[in-house]
Amino acid sequence: MSQNHPIATEQASVIKRIEAIESVMNAQGMEPAAAIEKARHTADEAWVPANGARMVAKAWTDSAYRTRLLADGKAAAAELGFEMPPHHRYLVALENTPNLHNVIVCTLCSCTAFTIIGLPPDWYKDLEYRARAVRESRTVLKEMGLELPATTEIKVWDTTTDTRYMVIPQQPAETIGWPEDKLAGIVTKESMIGVERLMGS
Amino acid sequence: MDGIHDLGGRQGFGTVQYGRDAAVFHEEWERKANALYGLAVRHGVFNMDEYRHAIERMSPRHYMSASYYERTLTSLATLLVEKGLVTREELEHLAGGAFPLSGPSTPGRSNAADRHQFKKGDRVRVRNDFFGGHIRLPAYIRGKQGVVVHETPAYPFPDAHAHGVHAADEPTFDVAFRTEDLWPNASDSAIVHVGVFQSYLLPA
């Protein structure tokens, strides 16, 4: 750092730091205040796990849609009006069966299909999940309340490219015959990340 | 870059602090950090690969101790400085205190000269390759063998895209690895799938 500038010693708070950035972007004419308000709407109302839940419920009840979802997830999302950002070029749906359990992680950061299954929750972005999910998947899932039978193979999907993943959880047997809307109501964000299996209720 | 961000398989971490319906944001400044980096991307100030790499370039001590959205704001601020939109001194003046930024970048690189095409079912080997810049290759698969399960459309090559280097977009391959091959005798049995750029792979 240049000798001509006093070196700040006390670290600015994260709030002060983000306000400094906001001020710079404002001076550049980027209209940060409007972007923050828009993001509040998209995070709370548009990028919600109810989107993915509708896709799952439709896949459970409509075998042609299920086939399209497994072949091209992004097109199947668009069919129901759900968008993905330009850099998410591809969505892969991973189907659970009694003998196969899929679970998603991003060991390098936090990548998720956030417009479809919601923004990633705390624990998904935490160091513990990122470090352990690939190497100790069965143990980690058990600690998180999902004890899988030894006969169930686990597939862990590390999101390292612009491919995004969503898990199609198994439909609980007791919900066979339910209408699609009611089915969508039981599909959780956690089940689409793959850390939970569903039960009808 | 063999940085601290490359966490897959590291040991010593405790229990995942898991709860259903966990929060995405806790405080208003986190929403701001998330919104503003997205705004900068939409304005073309930087791309997602530059954003990711600027997080990776945080000092390891800062990376490990910062919350997720502090990493976001550090990357954003670093790139605003590196792209010439503001100086560090101006940022610190505006913030009223020290503003830690990420360390400097190193040169990028273009696609591998010998890229191979693979199809589903092919056995492949990840190159035993060490690159100091941005790379989307977790160290736990370096030099390891797996099986191709899927090919994707072409994506920007991150080793170039994060550094302003020209490169062709290239497909990635979802490769299935057995944990027994990744961490022999020291892992839960499972199949780990990694999306691997074409330039990182060789025929097995």
Short mmCIF file of C-alpha atoms in Angstrom, two decimals:
data_model
loop_
_atom_site.label_atom_id
_atom_site.label_comp_id
_atom_site.label_asym_id
_atom_site.label_seq_id
_atom_site.Cartn_x
_atom_site.Cartn_y
_atom_site.Cartn_z
CA MET A 1 0.00 0.00 0.00
CA SER A 2 1.19 3.49 -0.84
CA GLN A 3 2.96 5.45 1.91
CA ASN A 4 0.94 8.52 0.96
CA HIS A 5 -2.29 7.12 2.32
CA PRO A 6 -2.96 6.48 5.97
CA ILE A 7 -3.55 2.79 6.49
CA ALA A 8 -6.85 2.11 8.20
CA THR A 9 -6.33 -0.21 11.13
CA GLU A 10 -9.79 -0.74 12.56
CA GLN A 11 -11.76 -3.00 10.25
CA ALA A 12 -15.03 -1.58 8.99
CA SER A 13 -18.12 -3.62 9.83
CA VAL A 14 -19.71 -5.72 7.08
CA ILE A 15 -22.63 -3.27 7.10
CA LYS A 16 -20.32 -0.30 6.53
CA ARG A 17 -18.45 -2.24 3.85
CA ILE A 18 -21.58 -3.13 1.89
CA GLU A 19 -22.81 0.46 2.21
CA ALA A 20 -19.49 1.64 0.74
CA ILE A 21 -19.99 -0.72 -2.23
CA GLU A 22 -23.58 0.48 -2.63
CA SER A 23 -22.35 4.05 -2.72
CA VAL A 24 -19.76 3.25 -5.41
CA MET A 25 -22.36 1.49 -7.55
CA ASN A 26 -24.77 4.36 -7.07
CA ALA A 27 -22.10 6.80 -8.30
CA GLN A 28 -21.64 4.55 -11.35
CA GLY A 29 -25.34 4.89 -12.17
CA MET A 30 -26.14 1.24 -11.51
CA GLU A 31 -29.16 1.97 -9.29
CA PRO A 32 -28.30 -0.42 -6.46
CA ALA A 33 -31.33 0.51 -4.31
CA ALA A 34 -33.71 -0.67 -7.02
CA ALA A 35 -31.70 -3.87 -7.47
CA ILE A 36 -31.86 -4.61 -3.74
CA GLU A 37 -35.64 -4.20 -3.72
CA LYS A 38 -36.01 -6.38 -6.80
CA ALA A 39 -33.80 -9.04 -5.22
CA ARG A 40 -35.97 -9.01 -2.11
CA HIS A 41 -38.98 -9.86 -4.25
CA THR A 42 -37.24 -12.57 -6.29
CA ALA A 43 -35.66 -14.23 -3.22
CA ASP A 44 -38.88 -14.24 -1.20
CA GLU A 45 -41.51 -14.78 -3.87
CA ALA A 46 -40.08 -15.99 -7.18
CA TRP A 47 -37.12 -18.27 -6.39
CA VAL A 48 -38.99 -20.59 -4.07
CA PRO A 49 -38.90 -24.36 -3.58
CA ALA A 50 -42.61 -24.44 -4.46
CA ASN A 51 -41.41 -24.21 -8.09
CA GLY A 52 -39.46 -27.43 -7.93
CA ALA A 53 -42.23 -28.99 -5.86
CA ARG A 54 -44.68 -28.40 -8.71
CA MET A 55 -42.26 -30.02 -11.16
CA VAL A 56 -41.87 -33.04 -8.88
CA ALA A 57 -45.63 -33.41 -8.34
CA LYS A 58 -46.23 -33.21 -12.06
CA ALA A 59 -43.52 -35.80 -12.73
CA TRP A 60 -45.18 -38.12 -10.21
CA THR A 61 -48.59 -37.85 -11.88
CA ASP A 62 -47.71 -37.37 -15.56
CA SER A 63 -45.29 -39.92 -16.99
CA ALA A 64 -44.77 -37.96 -20.22
CA TYR A 65 -43.71 -34.91 -18.16
CA ARG A 66 -41.46 -37.12 -16.02
CA THR A 67 -39.73 -38.32 -19.19
CA ARG A 68 -39.27 -34.74 -20.41
CA LEU A 69 -37.96 -33.63 -16.99
CA LEU A 70 -35.38 -36.42 -16.95
CA ALA A 71 -34.33 -35.62 -20.54
CA ASP A 72 -34.08 -31.82 -20.26
CA GLY A 73 -34.79 -30.25 -16.90
CA LYS A 74 -34.44 -26.64 -18.03
CA ALA A 75 -37.06 -27.10 -20.78
CA ALA A 76 -39.34 -28.92 -18.32
CA ALA A 77 -38.98 -26.02 -15.87
CA ALA A 78 -39.78 -23.52 -18.63
CA GLU A 79 -42.95 -25.48 -19.48
CA LEU A 80 -44.29 -24.51 -16.05
CA GLY A 81 -43.06 -20.94 -16.39
CA PHE A 82 -39.92 -21.26 -14.24
CA GLU A 83 -36.84 -19.45 -15.49
CA MET A 84 -33.18 -20.13 -14.83
CA PRO A 85 -30.42 -17.52 -15.08
CA PRO A 86 -28.50 -17.46 -18.38
CA HIS A 87 -25.41 -19.11 -16.91
CA HIS A 88 -27.46 -22.08 -15.64
CA ARG A 89 -27.52 -23.68 -19.04
CA TYR A 90 -28.62 -27.14 -18.06
CA LEU A 91 -30.74 -28.75 -15.33
CA VAL A 92 -30.40 -32.44 -14.53
CA ALA A 93 -33.16 -34.11 -12.52
CA LEU A 94 -32.00 -37.06 -10.40
CA GLU A 95 -34.62 -39.65 -9.57
CA ASN A 96 -34.55 -41.45 -6.23
CA THR A 97 -35.68 -45.08 -6.01
CA PRO A 98 -35.85 -47.46 -3.05
CA ASN A 99 -32.32 -48.62 -3.85
CA LEU A 100 -30.81 -45.32 -4.91
CA HIS A 101 -30.53 -42.01 -3.08
CA ASN A 102 -29.21 -38.84 -4.73
CA VAL A 103 -27.84 -35.87 -2.80
CA ILE A 104 -26.43 -32.56 -4.06
CA VAL A 105 -23.49 -30.50 -2.80
CA CYS A 106 -21.16 -27.76 -4.03
CA THR A 107 -17.79 -28.46 -2.39
CA LEU A 108 -16.13 -25.42 -4.00
CA CYS A 109 -18.75 -22.79 -3.10
CA SER A 110 -22.58 -22.97 -3.00
CA CYS A 111 -23.98 -23.64 -6.49
CA THR A 112 -27.67 -24.63 -6.56
CA ALA A 113 -30.60 -24.42 -8.97
CA PHE A 114 -31.81 -21.51 -6.84
CA THR A 115 -34.61 -20.35 -9.13
CA ILE A 116 -36.14 -23.83 -8.93
CA ILE A 117 -35.42 -25.10 -5.40
CA GLY A 118 -34.79 -21.80 -3.60
CA LEU A 119 -31.57 -20.05 -2.55
CA PRO A 120 -29.21 -22.35 -0.65
CA PRO A 121 -29.81 -22.55 3.11
CA ASP A 122 -27.08 -21.87 5.69
CA TRP A 123 -26.00 -25.43 6.29
CA TYR A 124 -25.56 -26.14 2.56
CA LYS A 125 -23.05 -23.27 2.29
CA ASP A 126 -21.28 -24.13 5.55
CA LEU A 127 -17.78 -25.59 5.57
CA GLU A 128 -18.94 -28.78 7.34
CA TYR A 129 -21.39 -29.89 4.65
CA ARG A 130 -19.05 -28.90 1.80
CA ALA A 131 -16.11 -30.82 3.29
CA ARG A 132 -17.93 -33.95 4.44
CA ALA A 133 -20.83 -34.63 2.06
CA VAL A 134 -18.64 -36.21 -0.64
CA ARG A 135 -16.52 -38.38 1.63
CA GLU A 136 -18.86 -39.27 4.49
CA SER A 137 -22.25 -39.08 2.80
CA ARG A 138 -23.97 -41.87 4.71
CA THR A 139 -22.71 -40.60 8.06
CA VAL A 140 -23.60 -36.98 7.28
CA LEU A 141 -27.11 -37.89 6.14
CA LYS A 142 -27.61 -39.97 9.27
CA GLU A 143 -26.51 -37.05 11.45
CA MET A 144 -29.04 -34.92 9.57
CA GLY A 145 -31.80 -37.37 10.40
CA LEU A 146 -31.82 -39.51 7.26
CA GLU A 147 -30.71 -43.04 8.02
CA LEU A 148 -30.61 -45.00 4.77
CA PRO A 149 -30.67 -48.79 4.60
CA ALA A 150 -27.33 -50.39 3.71
CA THR A 151 -28.95 -51.67 0.52
CA THR A 152 -29.57 -48.12 -0.72
CA GLU A 153 -26.73 -46.83 -2.87
CA ILE A 154 -25.86 -43.17 -2.38
CA LYS A 155 -24.92 -40.92 -5.29
CA VAL A 156 -23.45 -37.53 -4.37
CA TRP A 157 -23.52 -34.86 -7.08
CA ASP A 158 -20.85 -32.16 -6.70
CA THR A 159 -21.97 -29.05 -8.59
CA THR A 160 -18.67 -28.00 -10.17
CA THR A 161 -19.91 -26.59 -13.52
CA ASP A 162 -22.89 -24.60 -14.74
CA THR A 163 -24.99 -27.74 -14.76
CA ARG A 164 -27.57 -27.57 -11.97
CA TYR A 165 -29.25 -30.50 -10.25
CA MET A 166 -32.51 -31.25 -8.50
CA VAL A 167 -33.54 -34.47 -6.82
CA ILE A 168 -36.90 -36.03 -7.66
CA PRO A 169 -37.78 -37.58 -4.31
CA GLN A 170 -39.65 -40.86 -4.16
CA GLN A 171 -43.39 -40.43 -3.91
CA PRO A 172 -44.63 -41.74 -0.56
CA ALA A 173 -46.84 -44.78 -1.16
CA GLU A 174 -49.70 -43.38 0.91
CA THR A 175 -50.00 -40.37 -1.43
CA ILE A 176 -50.66 -42.39 -4.60
CA GLY A 177 -53.80 -40.97 -6.19
CA TRP A 178 -53.55 -37.54 -4.55
CA PRO A 179 -54.16 -34.54 -6.84
CA GLU A 180 -51.08 -32.74 -8.14
CA ASP A 181 -51.64 -29.60 -6.03
CA LYS A 182 -51.81 -31.59 -2.82
CA LEU A 183 -48.71 -33.58 -3.79
CA ALA A 184 -46.76 -30.38 -4.46
CA GLY A 185 -47.52 -29.37 -0.88
CA ILE A 186 -45.47 -32.21 0.60
CA VAL A 187 -42.30 -31.68 -1.50
CA THR A 188 -39.67 -29.81 0.50
CA LYS A 189 -36.49 -27.94 -0.43
CA GLU A 190 -34.56 -30.45 1.68
CA SER A 191 -35.95 -33.40 -0.30
CA MET A 192 -34.94 -31.75 -3.59
CA ILE A 193 -31.37 -31.24 -2.28
CA GLY A 194 -31.47 -34.86 -1.20
CA VAL A 195 -31.01 -34.67 2.57
CA GLU A 196 -34.54 -35.81 3.36
CA ARG A 197 -36.96 -38.48 2.14
CA LEU A 198 -40.67 -37.68 2.10
CA MET A 199 -43.61 -39.02 4.01
CA GLY A 200 -47.24 -38.31 3.28
CA SER A 201 -49.10 -36.48 6.01
CA MET B 1 -5.67 -23.07 -7.26
CA ASP B 2 -5.07 -25.36 -4.32
CA GLY B 3 -6.76 -22.94 -1.95
CA ILE B 4 -8.64 -23.38 1.26
CA HIS B 5 -11.94 -23.16 -0.65
CA ASP B 6 -11.34 -26.64 -2.10
CA LEU B 7 -13.01 -28.36 0.82
CA GLY B 8 -14.31 -31.63 -0.59
CA GLY B 9 -12.98 -34.51 1.51
CA ARG B 10 -11.17 -32.40 4.13
CA GLN B 11 -11.30 -33.87 7.60
CA GLY B 12 -11.77 -32.43 11.05
CA PHE B 13 -15.04 -30.60 10.43
CA GLY B 14 -17.82 -31.19 12.93
CA THR B 15 -21.52 -31.87 12.61
CA VAL B 16 -23.51 -30.04 9.96
CA GLN B 17 -25.63 -27.41 11.75
CA TYR B 18 -28.77 -28.58 10.05
CA GLY B 19 -32.34 -27.57 10.53
CA ARG B 20 -35.30 -27.82 8.20
CA ASP B 21 -36.48 -24.53 6.66
CA ALA B 22 -33.09 -23.01 7.50
CA ALA B 23 -32.61 -19.33 6.82
CA VAL B 24 -31.19 -18.10 3.53
CA PHE B 25 -30.53 -14.59 4.87
CA HIS B 26 -30.20 -13.38 8.46
CA GLU B 27 -29.59 -9.68 8.06
CA GLU B 28 -30.34 -6.94 5.58
CA TRP B 29 -26.69 -6.46 4.59
CA GLU B 30 -26.59 -10.09 3.39
CA ARG B 31 -29.48 -9.43 1.02
CA LYS B 32 -27.61 -6.35 -0.20
CA ALA B 33 -24.41 -8.32 -0.81
CA ASN B 34 -26.30 -10.93 -2.79
CA ALA B 35 -28.24 -8.35 -4.82
CA LEU B 36 -25.26 -6.13 -5.59
CA TYR B 37 -22.93 -8.80 -6.92
CA GLY B 38 -25.77 -9.90 -9.21
CA LEU B 39 -26.22 -6.29 -10.32
CA ALA B 40 -22.51 -6.00 -11.13
CA VAL B 41 -22.68 -9.21 -13.18
CA ARG B 42 -25.70 -7.89 -15.10
CA HIS B 43 -23.79 -4.67 -15.82
CA GLY B 44 -20.91 -6.73 -17.22
CA VAL B 45 -18.43 -5.53 -14.58
CA PHE B 46 -17.31 -9.14 -14.10
CA ASN B 47 -18.52 -12.66 -14.86
CA MET B 48 -19.41 -15.53 -12.54
CA ASP B 49 -16.01 -17.20 -12.92
CA GLU B 50 -14.21 -13.99 -11.95
CA TYR B 51 -16.61 -13.67 -9.02
CA ARG B 52 -15.88 -17.22 -7.83
CA HIS B 53 -12.13 -16.82 -8.21
CA ALA B 54 -12.05 -13.53 -6.30
CA ILE B 55 -13.61 -15.41 -3.36
CA GLU B 56 -10.97 -18.14 -3.69
CA ARG B 57 -8.24 -15.48 -3.60
CA MET B 58 -9.21 -14.32 -0.09
CA SER B 59 -6.48 -14.99 2.45
CA PRO B 60 -7.12 -18.45 3.92
CA ARG B 61 -7.56 -17.05 7.41
CA HIS B 62 -10.11 -14.53 6.20
CA TYR B 63 -11.89 -17.12 4.03
CA MET B 64 -12.30 -19.54 6.91
CA SER B 65 -13.52 -16.97 9.39
CA ALA B 66 -15.80 -14.94 7.11
CA SER B 67 -19.48 -15.71 6.79
CA TYR B 68 -20.78 -16.70 3.37
CA TYR B 69 -22.03 -13.23 2.48
CA GLU B 70 -18.86 -11.58 3.79
CA ARG B 71 -17.06 -13.66 1.16
CA THR B 72 -19.56 -12.35 -1.42
CA LEU B 73 -18.95 -8.73 -0.49
CA THR B 74 -15.16 -9.23 -0.39
CA SER B 75 -15.19 -10.65 -3.91
CA LEU B 76 -17.43 -7.85 -5.15
CA ALA B 77 -15.26 -5.12 -3.59
CA THR B 78 -12.04 -6.73 -4.86
CA LEU B 79 -13.34 -6.85 -8.41
CA LEU B 80 -14.67 -3.27 -8.28
CA VAL B 81 -11.12 -2.20 -7.33
CA GLU B 82 -9.40 -4.43 -9.90
CA LYS B 83 -11.75 -3.25 -12.65
CA GLY B 84 -10.93 0.34 -11.81
CA LEU B 85 -14.35 1.49 -10.58
CA VAL B 86 -12.98 2.55 -7.20
CA THR B 87 -9.69 2.47 -5.30
CA ARG B 88 -9.15 0.62 -2.09
CA GLU B 89 -8.44 3.90 -0.37
CA GLU B 90 -11.79 5.31 -1.52
CA LEU B 91 -13.56 2.18 -0.32
CA GLU B 92 -11.89 2.43 3.09
CA HIS B 93 -12.77 6.11 3.29
CA LEU B 94 -16.42 5.35 2.46
CA ALA B 95 -16.53 2.44 4.93
CA GLY B 96 -14.74 4.36 7.65
CA GLY B 97 -12.23 1.62 8.35
CA ALA B 98 -10.05 -1.13 6.94
CA PHE B 99 -11.58 -3.07 4.06
CA PRO B 100 -9.85 -6.44 3.55
CA LEU B 101 -9.70 -7.49 -0.08
CA SER B 102 -8.64 -10.67 -1.86
CA GLY B 103 -5.08 -11.33 -2.98
CA PRO B 104 -3.91 -10.73 -6.55
CA SER B 105 -4.80 -13.02 -9.43
CA THR B 106 -2.34 -15.10 -11.44
CA PRO B 107 -2.42 -15.65 -15.23
CA GLY B 108 -5.19 -17.80 -16.69
CA ARG B 109 -4.90 -20.37 -19.43
CA SER B 110 -6.85 -21.52 -22.46
CA ASN B 111 -8.27 -24.97 -23.26
CA ALA B 112 -5.99 -28.02 -23.25
CA ALA B 113 -4.31 -28.49 -26.64
CA ASP B 114 -5.39 -32.14 -26.80
CA ARG B 115 -9.06 -32.36 -25.96
CA HIS B 116 -10.76 -35.70 -26.27
CA GLN B 117 -14.38 -36.47 -26.96
CA PHE B 118 -16.04 -38.97 -24.64
CA LYS B 119 -19.35 -40.76 -24.58
CA LYS B 120 -21.48 -42.25 -21.86
CA GLY B 121 -19.82 -45.34 -20.40
CA ASP B 122 -16.25 -44.33 -21.27
CA ARG B 123 -13.64 -44.76 -18.57
CA VAL B 124 -11.70 -41.55 -18.09
CA ARG B 125 -8.81 -40.29 -16.01
CA VAL B 126 -8.56 -36.80 -14.59
CA ARG B 127 -5.28 -35.18 -15.57
CA ASN B 128 -2.70 -34.99 -12.80
CA ASP B 129 -2.56 -31.29 -13.38
CA PHE B 130 -1.70 -28.40 -11.06
CA PHE B 131 -2.88 -24.94 -12.04
CA GLY B 132 -2.47 -21.84 -9.88
CA GLY B 133 -5.44 -19.91 -11.29
CA HIS B 134 -9.14 -20.57 -11.20
CA ILE B 135 -10.06 -24.16 -11.94
CA ARG B 136 -13.28 -26.10 -11.40
CA LEU B 137 -11.48 -29.29 -10.55
CA PRO B 138 -11.73 -30.35 -6.93
CA ALA B 139 -8.37 -31.78 -5.83
CA TYR B 140 -10.03 -34.96 -4.60
CA ILE B 141 -10.47 -36.21 -8.20
CA ARG B 142 -7.05 -35.15 -9.53
CA GLY B 143 -5.39 -38.16 -11.19
CA LYS B 144 -8.40 -40.40 -10.41
CA GLN B 145 -10.40 -42.62 -12.74
CA GLY B 146 -14.14 -42.70 -13.26
CA VAL B 147 -16.88 -43.39 -15.79
CA VAL B 148 -18.70 -40.83 -17.95
CA VAL B 149 -22.44 -40.80 -17.27
CA HIS B 150 -23.48 -37.66 -19.11
CA GLU B 151 -22.32 -34.90 -21.46
CA THR B 152 -23.53 -31.30 -21.13
CA PRO B 153 -23.74 -28.39 -23.59
CA ALA B 154 -20.57 -26.29 -23.93
CA TYR B 155 -19.80 -23.85 -21.11
CA PRO B 156 -17.19 -21.07 -20.88
CA PHE B 157 -13.84 -22.59 -19.83
CA PRO B 158 -13.37 -21.29 -16.27
CA ASP B 159 -9.55 -21.38 -16.24
CA ALA B 160 -9.71 -18.77 -19.03
CA HIS B 161 -13.02 -17.05 -18.28
CA ALA B 162 -11.96 -16.07 -14.74
CA HIS B 163 -8.80 -14.40 -16.07
CA GLY B 164 -9.89 -12.58 -19.23
CA VAL B 165 -8.18 -15.18 -21.42
CA HIS B 166 -9.76 -16.25 -24.70
CA ALA B 167 -10.90 -19.86 -24.93
CA ALA B 168 -13.46 -21.97 -26.70
CA ASP B 169 -16.52 -23.04 -24.74
CA GLU B 170 -16.30 -26.73 -24.07
CA PRO B 171 -18.59 -29.53 -22.92
CA THR B 172 -18.37 -30.96 -19.45
CA PHE B 173 -18.81 -34.59 -18.52
CA ASP B 174 -20.54 -35.88 -15.44
CA VAL B 175 -18.06 -38.48 -14.24
CA ALA B 176 -18.93 -41.11 -11.62
CA PHE B 177 -16.16 -41.96 -9.15
CA ARG B 178 -16.33 -44.61 -6.43
CA THR B 179 -15.31 -43.23 -3.05
CA GLU B 180 -13.17 -46.36 -2.64
CA ASP B 181 -11.05 -45.03 -5.54
CA LEU B 182 -10.95 -41.46 -4.21
CA TRP B 183 -10.17 -42.17 -0.55
CA PRO B 184 -9.27 -45.87 -0.29
CA ASN B 185 -10.30 -47.32 3.07
CA ALA B 186 -11.18 -43.93 4.46
CA SER B 187 -14.63 -42.96 3.30
CA ASP B 188 -18.27 -44.03 3.33
CA SER B 189 -19.06 -46.18 0.33
CA ALA B 190 -20.82 -44.09 -2.32
CA ILE B 191 -20.62 -42.88 -5.89
CA VAL B 192 -19.50 -39.28 -6.28
CA HIS B 193 -20.42 -37.48 -9.49
CA VAL B 194 -18.39 -34.48 -10.56
CA GLY B 195 -18.99 -32.24 -13.57
CA VAL B 196 -15.57 -32.21 -15.25
CA PHE B 197 -14.53 -29.91 -18.08
CA GLN B 198 -13.27 -31.64 -21.21
CA SER B 199 -9.79 -30.09 -20.86
CA TYR B 200 -9.32 -31.83 -17.50
CA LEU B 201 -9.90 -35.36 -18.83
CA LEU B 202 -7.91 -38.05 -20.59
CA PRO B 203 -8.96 -41.50 -21.79
CA ALA B 204 -8.28 -44.01 -19.01
#
